[in-house]
PDB file of C-alpha atoms and ligand atoms in Angstrom:
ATOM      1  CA  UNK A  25      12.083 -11.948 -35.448  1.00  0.00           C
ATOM      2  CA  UNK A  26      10.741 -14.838 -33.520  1.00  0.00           C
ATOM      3  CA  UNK A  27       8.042 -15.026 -31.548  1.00  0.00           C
ATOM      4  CA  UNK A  28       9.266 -14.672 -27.964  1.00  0.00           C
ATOM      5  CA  UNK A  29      11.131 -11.874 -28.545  1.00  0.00           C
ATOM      6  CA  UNK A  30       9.658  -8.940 -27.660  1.00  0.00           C
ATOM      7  CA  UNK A  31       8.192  -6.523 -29.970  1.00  0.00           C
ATOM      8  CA  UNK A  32       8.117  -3.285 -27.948  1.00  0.00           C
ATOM      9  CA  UNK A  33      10.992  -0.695 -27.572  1.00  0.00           C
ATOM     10  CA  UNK A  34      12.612  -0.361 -24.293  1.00  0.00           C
ATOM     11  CA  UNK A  35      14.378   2.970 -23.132  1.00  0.00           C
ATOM     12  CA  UNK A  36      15.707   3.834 -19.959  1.00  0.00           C
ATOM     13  CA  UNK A  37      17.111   6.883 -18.084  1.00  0.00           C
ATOM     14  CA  UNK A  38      20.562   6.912 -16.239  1.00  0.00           C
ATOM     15  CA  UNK A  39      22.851   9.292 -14.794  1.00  0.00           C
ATOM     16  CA  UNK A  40      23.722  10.950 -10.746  1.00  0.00           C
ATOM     17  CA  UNK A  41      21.053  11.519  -8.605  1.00  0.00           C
ATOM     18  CA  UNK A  42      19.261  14.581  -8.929  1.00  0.00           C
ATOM     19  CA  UNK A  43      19.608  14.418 -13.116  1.00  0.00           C
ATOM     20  CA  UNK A  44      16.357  15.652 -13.764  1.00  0.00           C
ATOM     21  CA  UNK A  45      15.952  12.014 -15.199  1.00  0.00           C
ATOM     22  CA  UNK A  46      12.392  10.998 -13.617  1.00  0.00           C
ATOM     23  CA  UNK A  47      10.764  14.545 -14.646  1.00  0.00           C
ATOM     24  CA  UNK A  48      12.044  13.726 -18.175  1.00  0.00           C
ATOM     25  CA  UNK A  49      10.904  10.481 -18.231  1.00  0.00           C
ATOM     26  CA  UNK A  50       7.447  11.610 -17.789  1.00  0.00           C
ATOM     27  CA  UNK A  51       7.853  13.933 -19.928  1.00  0.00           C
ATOM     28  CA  UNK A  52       8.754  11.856 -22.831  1.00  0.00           C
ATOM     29  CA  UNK A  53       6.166   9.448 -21.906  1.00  0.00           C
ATOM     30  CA  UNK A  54       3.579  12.447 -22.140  1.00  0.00           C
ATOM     31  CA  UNK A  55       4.978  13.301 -25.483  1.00  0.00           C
ATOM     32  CA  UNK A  56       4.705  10.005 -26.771  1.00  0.00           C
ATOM     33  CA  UNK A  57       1.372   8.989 -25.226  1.00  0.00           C
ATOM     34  CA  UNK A  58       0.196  12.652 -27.444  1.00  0.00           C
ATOM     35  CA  UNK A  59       2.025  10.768 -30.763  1.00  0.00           C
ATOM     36  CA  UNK A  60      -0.189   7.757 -30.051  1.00  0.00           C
ATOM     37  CA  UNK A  61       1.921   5.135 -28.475  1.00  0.00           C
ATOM     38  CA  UNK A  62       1.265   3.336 -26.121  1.00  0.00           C
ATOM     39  CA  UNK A  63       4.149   3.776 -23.611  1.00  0.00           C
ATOM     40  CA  UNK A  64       4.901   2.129 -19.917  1.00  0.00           C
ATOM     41  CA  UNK A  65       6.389   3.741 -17.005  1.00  0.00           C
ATOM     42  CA  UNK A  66       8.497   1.850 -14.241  1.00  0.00           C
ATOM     43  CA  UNK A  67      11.118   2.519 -11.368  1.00  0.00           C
ATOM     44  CA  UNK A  68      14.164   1.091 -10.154  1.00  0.00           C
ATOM     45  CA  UNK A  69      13.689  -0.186  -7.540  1.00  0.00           C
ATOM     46  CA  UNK A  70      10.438  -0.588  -7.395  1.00  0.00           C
ATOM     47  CA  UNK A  71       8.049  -1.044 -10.282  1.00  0.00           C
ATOM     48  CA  UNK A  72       6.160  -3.695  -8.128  1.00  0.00           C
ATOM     49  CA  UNK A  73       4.641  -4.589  -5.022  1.00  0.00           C
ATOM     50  CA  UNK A  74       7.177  -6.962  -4.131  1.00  0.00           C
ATOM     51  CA  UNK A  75       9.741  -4.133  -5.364  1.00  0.00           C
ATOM     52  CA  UNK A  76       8.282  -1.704  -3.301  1.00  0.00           C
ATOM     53  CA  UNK A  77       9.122  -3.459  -0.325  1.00  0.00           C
ATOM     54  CA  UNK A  78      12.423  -4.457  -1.485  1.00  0.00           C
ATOM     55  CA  UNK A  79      12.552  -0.489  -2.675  1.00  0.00           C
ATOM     56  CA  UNK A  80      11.557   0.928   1.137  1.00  0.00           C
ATOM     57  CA  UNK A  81      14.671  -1.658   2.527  1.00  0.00           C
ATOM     58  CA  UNK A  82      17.173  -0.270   0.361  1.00  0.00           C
ATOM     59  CA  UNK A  83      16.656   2.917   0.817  1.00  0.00           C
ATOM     60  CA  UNK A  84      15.804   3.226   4.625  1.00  0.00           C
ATOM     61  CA  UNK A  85      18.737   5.134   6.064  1.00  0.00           C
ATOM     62  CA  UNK A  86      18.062   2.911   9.477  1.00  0.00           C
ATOM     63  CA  UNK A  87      20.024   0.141   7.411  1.00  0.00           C
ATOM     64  CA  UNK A  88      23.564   1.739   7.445  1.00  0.00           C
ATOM     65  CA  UNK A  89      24.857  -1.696   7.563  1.00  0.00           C
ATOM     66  CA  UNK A  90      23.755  -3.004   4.645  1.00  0.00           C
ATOM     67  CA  UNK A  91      26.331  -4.723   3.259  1.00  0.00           C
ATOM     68  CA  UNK A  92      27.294  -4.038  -0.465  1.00  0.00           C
ATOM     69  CA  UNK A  93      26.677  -7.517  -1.815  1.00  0.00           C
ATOM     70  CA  UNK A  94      23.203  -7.853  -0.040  1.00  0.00           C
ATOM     71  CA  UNK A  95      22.141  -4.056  -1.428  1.00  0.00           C
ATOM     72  CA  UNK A  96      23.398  -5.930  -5.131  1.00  0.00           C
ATOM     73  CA  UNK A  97      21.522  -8.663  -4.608  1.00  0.00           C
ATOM     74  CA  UNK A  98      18.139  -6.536  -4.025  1.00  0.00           C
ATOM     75  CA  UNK A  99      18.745  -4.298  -6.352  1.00  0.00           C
ATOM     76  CA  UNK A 100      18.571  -7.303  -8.892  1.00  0.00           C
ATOM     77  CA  UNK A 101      15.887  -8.864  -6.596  1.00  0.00           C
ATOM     78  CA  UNK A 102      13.801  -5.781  -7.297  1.00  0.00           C
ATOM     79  CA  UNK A 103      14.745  -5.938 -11.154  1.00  0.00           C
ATOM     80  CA  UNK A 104      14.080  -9.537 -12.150  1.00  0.00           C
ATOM     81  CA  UNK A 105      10.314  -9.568 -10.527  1.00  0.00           C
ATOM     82  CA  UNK A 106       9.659  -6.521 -12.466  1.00  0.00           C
ATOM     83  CA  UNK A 107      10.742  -7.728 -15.491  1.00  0.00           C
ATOM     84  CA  UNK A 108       8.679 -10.749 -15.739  1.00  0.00           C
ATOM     85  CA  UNK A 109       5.389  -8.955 -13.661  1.00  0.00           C
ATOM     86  CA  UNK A 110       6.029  -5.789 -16.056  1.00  0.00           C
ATOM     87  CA  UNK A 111       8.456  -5.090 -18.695  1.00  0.00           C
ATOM     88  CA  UNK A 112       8.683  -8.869 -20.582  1.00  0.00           C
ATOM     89  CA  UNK A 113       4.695  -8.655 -20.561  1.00  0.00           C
ATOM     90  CA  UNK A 114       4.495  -4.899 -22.054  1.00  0.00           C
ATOM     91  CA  UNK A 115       7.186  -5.549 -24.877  1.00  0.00           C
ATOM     92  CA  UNK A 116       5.233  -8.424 -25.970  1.00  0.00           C
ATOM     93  CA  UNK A 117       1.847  -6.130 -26.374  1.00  0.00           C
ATOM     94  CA  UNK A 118       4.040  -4.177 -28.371  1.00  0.00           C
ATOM     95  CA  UNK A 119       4.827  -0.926 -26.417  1.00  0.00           C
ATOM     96  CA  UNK A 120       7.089   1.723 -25.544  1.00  0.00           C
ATOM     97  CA  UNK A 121       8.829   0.632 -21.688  1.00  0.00           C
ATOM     98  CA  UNK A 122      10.604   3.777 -20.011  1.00  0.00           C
ATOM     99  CA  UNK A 123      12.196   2.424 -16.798  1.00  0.00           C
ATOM    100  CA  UNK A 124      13.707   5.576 -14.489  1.00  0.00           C
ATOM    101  CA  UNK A 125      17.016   3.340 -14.105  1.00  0.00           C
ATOM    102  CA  UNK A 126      17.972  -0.135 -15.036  1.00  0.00           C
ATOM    103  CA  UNK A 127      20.816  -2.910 -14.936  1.00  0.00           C
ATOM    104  CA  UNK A 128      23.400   0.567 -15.790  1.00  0.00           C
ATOM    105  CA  UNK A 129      22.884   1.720 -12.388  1.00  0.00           C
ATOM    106  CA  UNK A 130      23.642  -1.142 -10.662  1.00  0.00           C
ATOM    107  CA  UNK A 131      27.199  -1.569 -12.305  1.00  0.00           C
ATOM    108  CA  UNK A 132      28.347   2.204 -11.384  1.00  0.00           C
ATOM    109  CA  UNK A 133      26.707   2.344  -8.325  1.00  0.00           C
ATOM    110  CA  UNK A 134      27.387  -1.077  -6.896  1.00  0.00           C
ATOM    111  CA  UNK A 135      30.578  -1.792  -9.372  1.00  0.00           C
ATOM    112  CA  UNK A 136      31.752   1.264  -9.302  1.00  0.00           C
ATOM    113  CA  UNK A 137      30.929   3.076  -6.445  1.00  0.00           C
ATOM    114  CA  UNK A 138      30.563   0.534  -3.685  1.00  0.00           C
ATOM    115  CA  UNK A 139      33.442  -1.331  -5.457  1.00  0.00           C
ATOM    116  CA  UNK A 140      32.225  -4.794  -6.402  1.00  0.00           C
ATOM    117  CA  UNK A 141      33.718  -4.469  -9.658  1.00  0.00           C
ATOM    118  CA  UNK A 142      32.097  -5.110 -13.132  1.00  0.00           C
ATOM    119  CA  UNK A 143      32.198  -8.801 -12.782  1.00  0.00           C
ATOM    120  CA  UNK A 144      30.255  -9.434  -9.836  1.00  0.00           C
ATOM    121  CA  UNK A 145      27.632  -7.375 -11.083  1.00  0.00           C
ATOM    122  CA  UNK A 146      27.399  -9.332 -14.607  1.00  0.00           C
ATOM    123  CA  UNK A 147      27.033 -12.199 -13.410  1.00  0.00           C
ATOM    124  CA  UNK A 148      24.521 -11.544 -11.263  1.00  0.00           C
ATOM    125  CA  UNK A 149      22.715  -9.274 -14.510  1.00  0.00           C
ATOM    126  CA  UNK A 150      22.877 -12.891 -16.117  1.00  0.00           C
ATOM    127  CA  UNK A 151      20.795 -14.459 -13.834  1.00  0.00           C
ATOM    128  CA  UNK A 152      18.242 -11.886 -13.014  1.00  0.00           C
ATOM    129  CA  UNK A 153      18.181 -10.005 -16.683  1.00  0.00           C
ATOM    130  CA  UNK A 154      18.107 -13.008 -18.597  1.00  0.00           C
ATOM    131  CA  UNK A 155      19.859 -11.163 -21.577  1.00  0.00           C
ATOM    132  CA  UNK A 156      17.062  -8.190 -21.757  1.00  0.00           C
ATOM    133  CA  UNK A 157      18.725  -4.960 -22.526  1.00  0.00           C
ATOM    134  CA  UNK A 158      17.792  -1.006 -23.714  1.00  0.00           C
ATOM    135  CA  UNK A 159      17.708  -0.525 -26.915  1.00  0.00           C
ATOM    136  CA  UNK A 160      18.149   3.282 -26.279  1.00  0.00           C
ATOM    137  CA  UNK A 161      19.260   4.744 -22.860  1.00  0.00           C
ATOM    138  CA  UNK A 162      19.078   8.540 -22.087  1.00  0.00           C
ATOM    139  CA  UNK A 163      22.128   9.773 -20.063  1.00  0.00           C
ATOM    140  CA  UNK A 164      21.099  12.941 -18.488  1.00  0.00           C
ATOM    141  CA  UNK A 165      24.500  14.778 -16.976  1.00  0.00           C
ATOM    142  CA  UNK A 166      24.794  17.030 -14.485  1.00  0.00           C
ATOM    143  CA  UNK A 167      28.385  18.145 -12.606  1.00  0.00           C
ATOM    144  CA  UNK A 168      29.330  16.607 -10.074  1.00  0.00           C
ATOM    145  CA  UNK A 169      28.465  19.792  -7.596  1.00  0.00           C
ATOM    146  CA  UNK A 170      24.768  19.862  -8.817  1.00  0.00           C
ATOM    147  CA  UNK A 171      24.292  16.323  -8.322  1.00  0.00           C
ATOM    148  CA  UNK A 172      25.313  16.818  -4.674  1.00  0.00           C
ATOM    149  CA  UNK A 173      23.609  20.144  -4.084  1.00  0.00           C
ATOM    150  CA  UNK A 174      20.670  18.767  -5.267  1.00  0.00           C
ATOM    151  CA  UNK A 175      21.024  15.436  -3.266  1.00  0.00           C
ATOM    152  CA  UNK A 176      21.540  17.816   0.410  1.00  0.00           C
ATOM    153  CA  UNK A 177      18.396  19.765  -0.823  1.00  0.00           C
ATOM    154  CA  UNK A 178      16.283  17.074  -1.768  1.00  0.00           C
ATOM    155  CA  UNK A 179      17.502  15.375   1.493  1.00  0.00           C
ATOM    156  CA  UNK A 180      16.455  18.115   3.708  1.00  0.00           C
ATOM    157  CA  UNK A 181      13.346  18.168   2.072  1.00  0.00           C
ATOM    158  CA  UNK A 182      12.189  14.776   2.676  1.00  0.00           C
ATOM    159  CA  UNK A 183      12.946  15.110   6.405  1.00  0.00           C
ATOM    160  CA  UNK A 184      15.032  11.894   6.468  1.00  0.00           C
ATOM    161  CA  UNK A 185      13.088   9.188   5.080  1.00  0.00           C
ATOM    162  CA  UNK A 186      14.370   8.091   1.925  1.00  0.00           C
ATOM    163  CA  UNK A 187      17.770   8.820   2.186  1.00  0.00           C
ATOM    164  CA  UNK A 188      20.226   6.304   2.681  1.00  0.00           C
ATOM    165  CA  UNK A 189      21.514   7.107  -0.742  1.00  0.00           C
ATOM    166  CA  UNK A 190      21.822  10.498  -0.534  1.00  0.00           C
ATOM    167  CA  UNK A 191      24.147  10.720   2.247  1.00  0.00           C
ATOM    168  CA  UNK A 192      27.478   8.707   0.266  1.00  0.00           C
ATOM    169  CA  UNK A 193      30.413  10.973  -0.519  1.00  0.00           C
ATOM    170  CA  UNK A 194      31.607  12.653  -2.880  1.00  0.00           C
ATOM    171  CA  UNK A 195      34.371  10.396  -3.577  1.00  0.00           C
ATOM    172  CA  UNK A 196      31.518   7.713  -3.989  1.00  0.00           C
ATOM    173  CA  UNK A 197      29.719   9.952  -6.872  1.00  0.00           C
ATOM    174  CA  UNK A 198      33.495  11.309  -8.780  1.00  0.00           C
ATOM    175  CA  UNK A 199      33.218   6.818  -8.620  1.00  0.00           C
ATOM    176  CA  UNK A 200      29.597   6.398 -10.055  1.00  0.00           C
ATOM    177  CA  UNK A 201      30.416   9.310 -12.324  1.00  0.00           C
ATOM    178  CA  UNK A 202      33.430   8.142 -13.604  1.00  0.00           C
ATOM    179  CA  UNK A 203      31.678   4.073 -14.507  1.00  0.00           C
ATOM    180  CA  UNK A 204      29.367   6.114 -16.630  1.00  0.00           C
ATOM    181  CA  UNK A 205      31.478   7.426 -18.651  1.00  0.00           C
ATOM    182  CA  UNK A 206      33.354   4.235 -19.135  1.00  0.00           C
ATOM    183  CA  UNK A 207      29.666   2.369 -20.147  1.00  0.00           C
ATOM    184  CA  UNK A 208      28.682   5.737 -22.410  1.00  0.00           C
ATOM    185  CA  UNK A 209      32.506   4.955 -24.158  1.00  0.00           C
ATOM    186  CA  UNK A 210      31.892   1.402 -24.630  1.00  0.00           C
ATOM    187  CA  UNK A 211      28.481   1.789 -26.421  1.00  0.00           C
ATOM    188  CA  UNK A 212      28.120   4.685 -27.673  1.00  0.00           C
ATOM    189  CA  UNK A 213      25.602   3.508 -30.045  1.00  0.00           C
ATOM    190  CA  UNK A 214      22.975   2.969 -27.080  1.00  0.00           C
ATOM    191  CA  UNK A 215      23.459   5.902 -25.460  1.00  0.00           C
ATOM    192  CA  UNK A 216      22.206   9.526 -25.953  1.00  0.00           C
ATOM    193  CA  UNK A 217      24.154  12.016 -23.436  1.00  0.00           C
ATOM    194  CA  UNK A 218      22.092  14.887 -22.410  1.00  0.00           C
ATOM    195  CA  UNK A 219      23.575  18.088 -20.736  1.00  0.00           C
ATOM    196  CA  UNK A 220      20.717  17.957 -18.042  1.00  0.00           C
ATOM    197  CA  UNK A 221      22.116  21.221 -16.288  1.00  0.00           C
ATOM    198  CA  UNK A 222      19.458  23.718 -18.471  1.00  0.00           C
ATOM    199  CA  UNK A 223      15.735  24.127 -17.923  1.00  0.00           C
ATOM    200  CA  UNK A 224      13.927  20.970 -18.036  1.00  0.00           C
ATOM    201  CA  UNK A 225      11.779  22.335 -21.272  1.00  0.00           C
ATOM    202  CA  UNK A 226      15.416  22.554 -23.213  1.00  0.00           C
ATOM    203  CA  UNK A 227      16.659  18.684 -21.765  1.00  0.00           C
ATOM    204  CA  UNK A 228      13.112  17.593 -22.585  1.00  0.00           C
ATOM    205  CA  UNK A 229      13.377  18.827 -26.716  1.00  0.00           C
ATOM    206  CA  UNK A 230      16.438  17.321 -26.390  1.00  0.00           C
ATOM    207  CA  UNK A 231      15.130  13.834 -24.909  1.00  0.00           C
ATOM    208  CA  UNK A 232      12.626  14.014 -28.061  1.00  0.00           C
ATOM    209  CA  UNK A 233      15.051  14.536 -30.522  1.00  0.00           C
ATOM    210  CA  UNK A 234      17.127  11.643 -29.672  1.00  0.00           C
ATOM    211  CA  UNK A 235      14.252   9.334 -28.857  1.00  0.00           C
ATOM    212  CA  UNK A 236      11.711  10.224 -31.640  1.00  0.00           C
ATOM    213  CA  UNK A 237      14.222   8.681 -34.306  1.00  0.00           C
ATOM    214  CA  UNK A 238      13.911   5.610 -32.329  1.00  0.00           C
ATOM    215  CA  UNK A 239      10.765   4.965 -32.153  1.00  0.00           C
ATOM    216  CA  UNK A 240       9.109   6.290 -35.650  1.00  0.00           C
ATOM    217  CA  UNK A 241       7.834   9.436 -34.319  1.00  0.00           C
ATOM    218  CA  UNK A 242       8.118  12.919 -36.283  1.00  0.00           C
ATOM    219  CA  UNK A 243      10.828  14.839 -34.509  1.00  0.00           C
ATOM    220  CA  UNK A 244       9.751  18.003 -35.170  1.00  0.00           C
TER     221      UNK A 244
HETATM  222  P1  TYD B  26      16.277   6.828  -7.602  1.00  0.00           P
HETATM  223  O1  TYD B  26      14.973   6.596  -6.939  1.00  0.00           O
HETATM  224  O2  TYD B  26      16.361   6.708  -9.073  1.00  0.00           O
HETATM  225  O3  TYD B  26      16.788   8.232  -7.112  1.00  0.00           O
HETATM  226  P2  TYD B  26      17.128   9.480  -7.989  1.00  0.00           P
HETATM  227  O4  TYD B  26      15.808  10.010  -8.460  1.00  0.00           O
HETATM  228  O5  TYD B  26      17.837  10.368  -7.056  1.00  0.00           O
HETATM  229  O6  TYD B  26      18.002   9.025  -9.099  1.00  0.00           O
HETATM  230  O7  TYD B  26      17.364   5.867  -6.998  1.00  0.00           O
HETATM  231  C1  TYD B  26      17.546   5.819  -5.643  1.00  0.00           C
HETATM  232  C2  TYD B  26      18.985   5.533  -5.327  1.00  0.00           C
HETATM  233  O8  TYD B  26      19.282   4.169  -5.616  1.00  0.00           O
HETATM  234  C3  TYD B  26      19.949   6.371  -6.131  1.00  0.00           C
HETATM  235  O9  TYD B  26      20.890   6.956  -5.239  1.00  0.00           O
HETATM  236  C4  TYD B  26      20.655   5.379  -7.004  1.00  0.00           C
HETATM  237  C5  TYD B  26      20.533   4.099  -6.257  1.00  0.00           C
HETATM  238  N1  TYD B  26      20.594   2.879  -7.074  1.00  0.00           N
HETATM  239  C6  TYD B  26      21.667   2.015  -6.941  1.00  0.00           C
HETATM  240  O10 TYD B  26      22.588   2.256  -6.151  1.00  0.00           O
HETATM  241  N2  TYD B  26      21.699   0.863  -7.685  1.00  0.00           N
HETATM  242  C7  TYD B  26      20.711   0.531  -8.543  1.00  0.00           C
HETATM  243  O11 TYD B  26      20.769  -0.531  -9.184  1.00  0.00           O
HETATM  244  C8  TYD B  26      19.588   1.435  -8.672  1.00  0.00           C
HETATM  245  C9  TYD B  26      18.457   1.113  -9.599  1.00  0.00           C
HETATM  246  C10 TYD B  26      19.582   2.592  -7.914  1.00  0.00           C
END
């Protein structure tokens, strides 16, 4: 291995919203934390100051007219500065990086869903990933009805301030569901699907067992 290449493990979490995926994340990086490692926890978007901001534009449901290629382009804004501020730096020291989302999302939700297609959003990945990719990602899956139920609930609940994504159709999220499963078929190697519709204490096991393997921790 040579020396710029990072010497941590980085996992990520994917799948509709309302998954379950950021409670598991935590979870896991509870779990591991308990085994000893030393594990760091970031958001898409977000994960930085500067991604914060670009976070609270994305997602303010004042900006209806966003148009698809500028959301694509701040998505990846968002995701290059925290991979040099945050993720680059923490695989060098060696540890465990969880991100709640990565590059993934942006190809079925922007690709697929928005309908850029897969090659816009490559070649933007090039610029702003640089070639840095999961070596394990989680797929938690949920039915298409949960994912929206839970979306309208979670909606509600927030009394309308982070919501621009939650209000797409349901024809957006069959879309977004359907690029998933075309990425999970294509590597099938990096990903671990999850049936994330049971109690969140039977999806977490199930997070362990797949990821403990992976990173040299007793799965027991
Ligand atoms: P997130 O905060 O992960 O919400 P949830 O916990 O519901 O998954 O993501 C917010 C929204 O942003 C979500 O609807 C997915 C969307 N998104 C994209 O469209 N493209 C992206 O690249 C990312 C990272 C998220």
């Amino acid at each position: 291995m040579s020396t710029t290449e990072p010497r941590g493990l980085f996992l990520t979490f994917e799948g509709l919203d309302g998954s379950g995926k950021t409670t598991q994340m935590h979870l896991l990086a509870e779990r591991l934390r308990h085994a000893g490692r030393r594990v760091l926890v970031t958001v898409e978007p977000g994960g930085t100051a500067i991604g914060a901001k670009i976070r609270s534009i994305l997602l303010d449901r004042s900006h209806a007219g966003l148009t698809p290629e500028a959301e694509l382009l701040l998505y990846f804004a968002s995701r290059a500065q925290n991979i040099d501020e945050v993720i680059l730096p923490a695989l060098a020291r060696g540890e465990i990086v969880l991100s709640d989302r990565f590059a993934d999302s942006t190809l079925v939700y922007q690709g697929f869903g928005r309908g850029l297609g897969e090659e816009a959003v490559r070649a933007v990945e090039r610029v702003a990933c640089r070639g840095l990719k999961p070596h394990l990602t989680v797929y938690l899956e949920i039915d298409l009805e949960t994912a929206l139920e839970r979306a309208r609930a979670r909606n509600q609940a927030a009394g309308g301030r982070e919501t621009r994504m939650d209000e797409q159709s349901a024809e957006f999220y069959r879309r977004v569901a359907e690029g998933y499963r075309i990425l999970i078929g294509r590597e099938p190697e990096r990903f671990r699907v999850i049936d994330g519709r049971r109690t969140p204490e039977k999806v977490a096991e199930d997070v362990w067992h797949a990821v403990a393997p992976v990173v040299g921790a007793d799965s027991d």
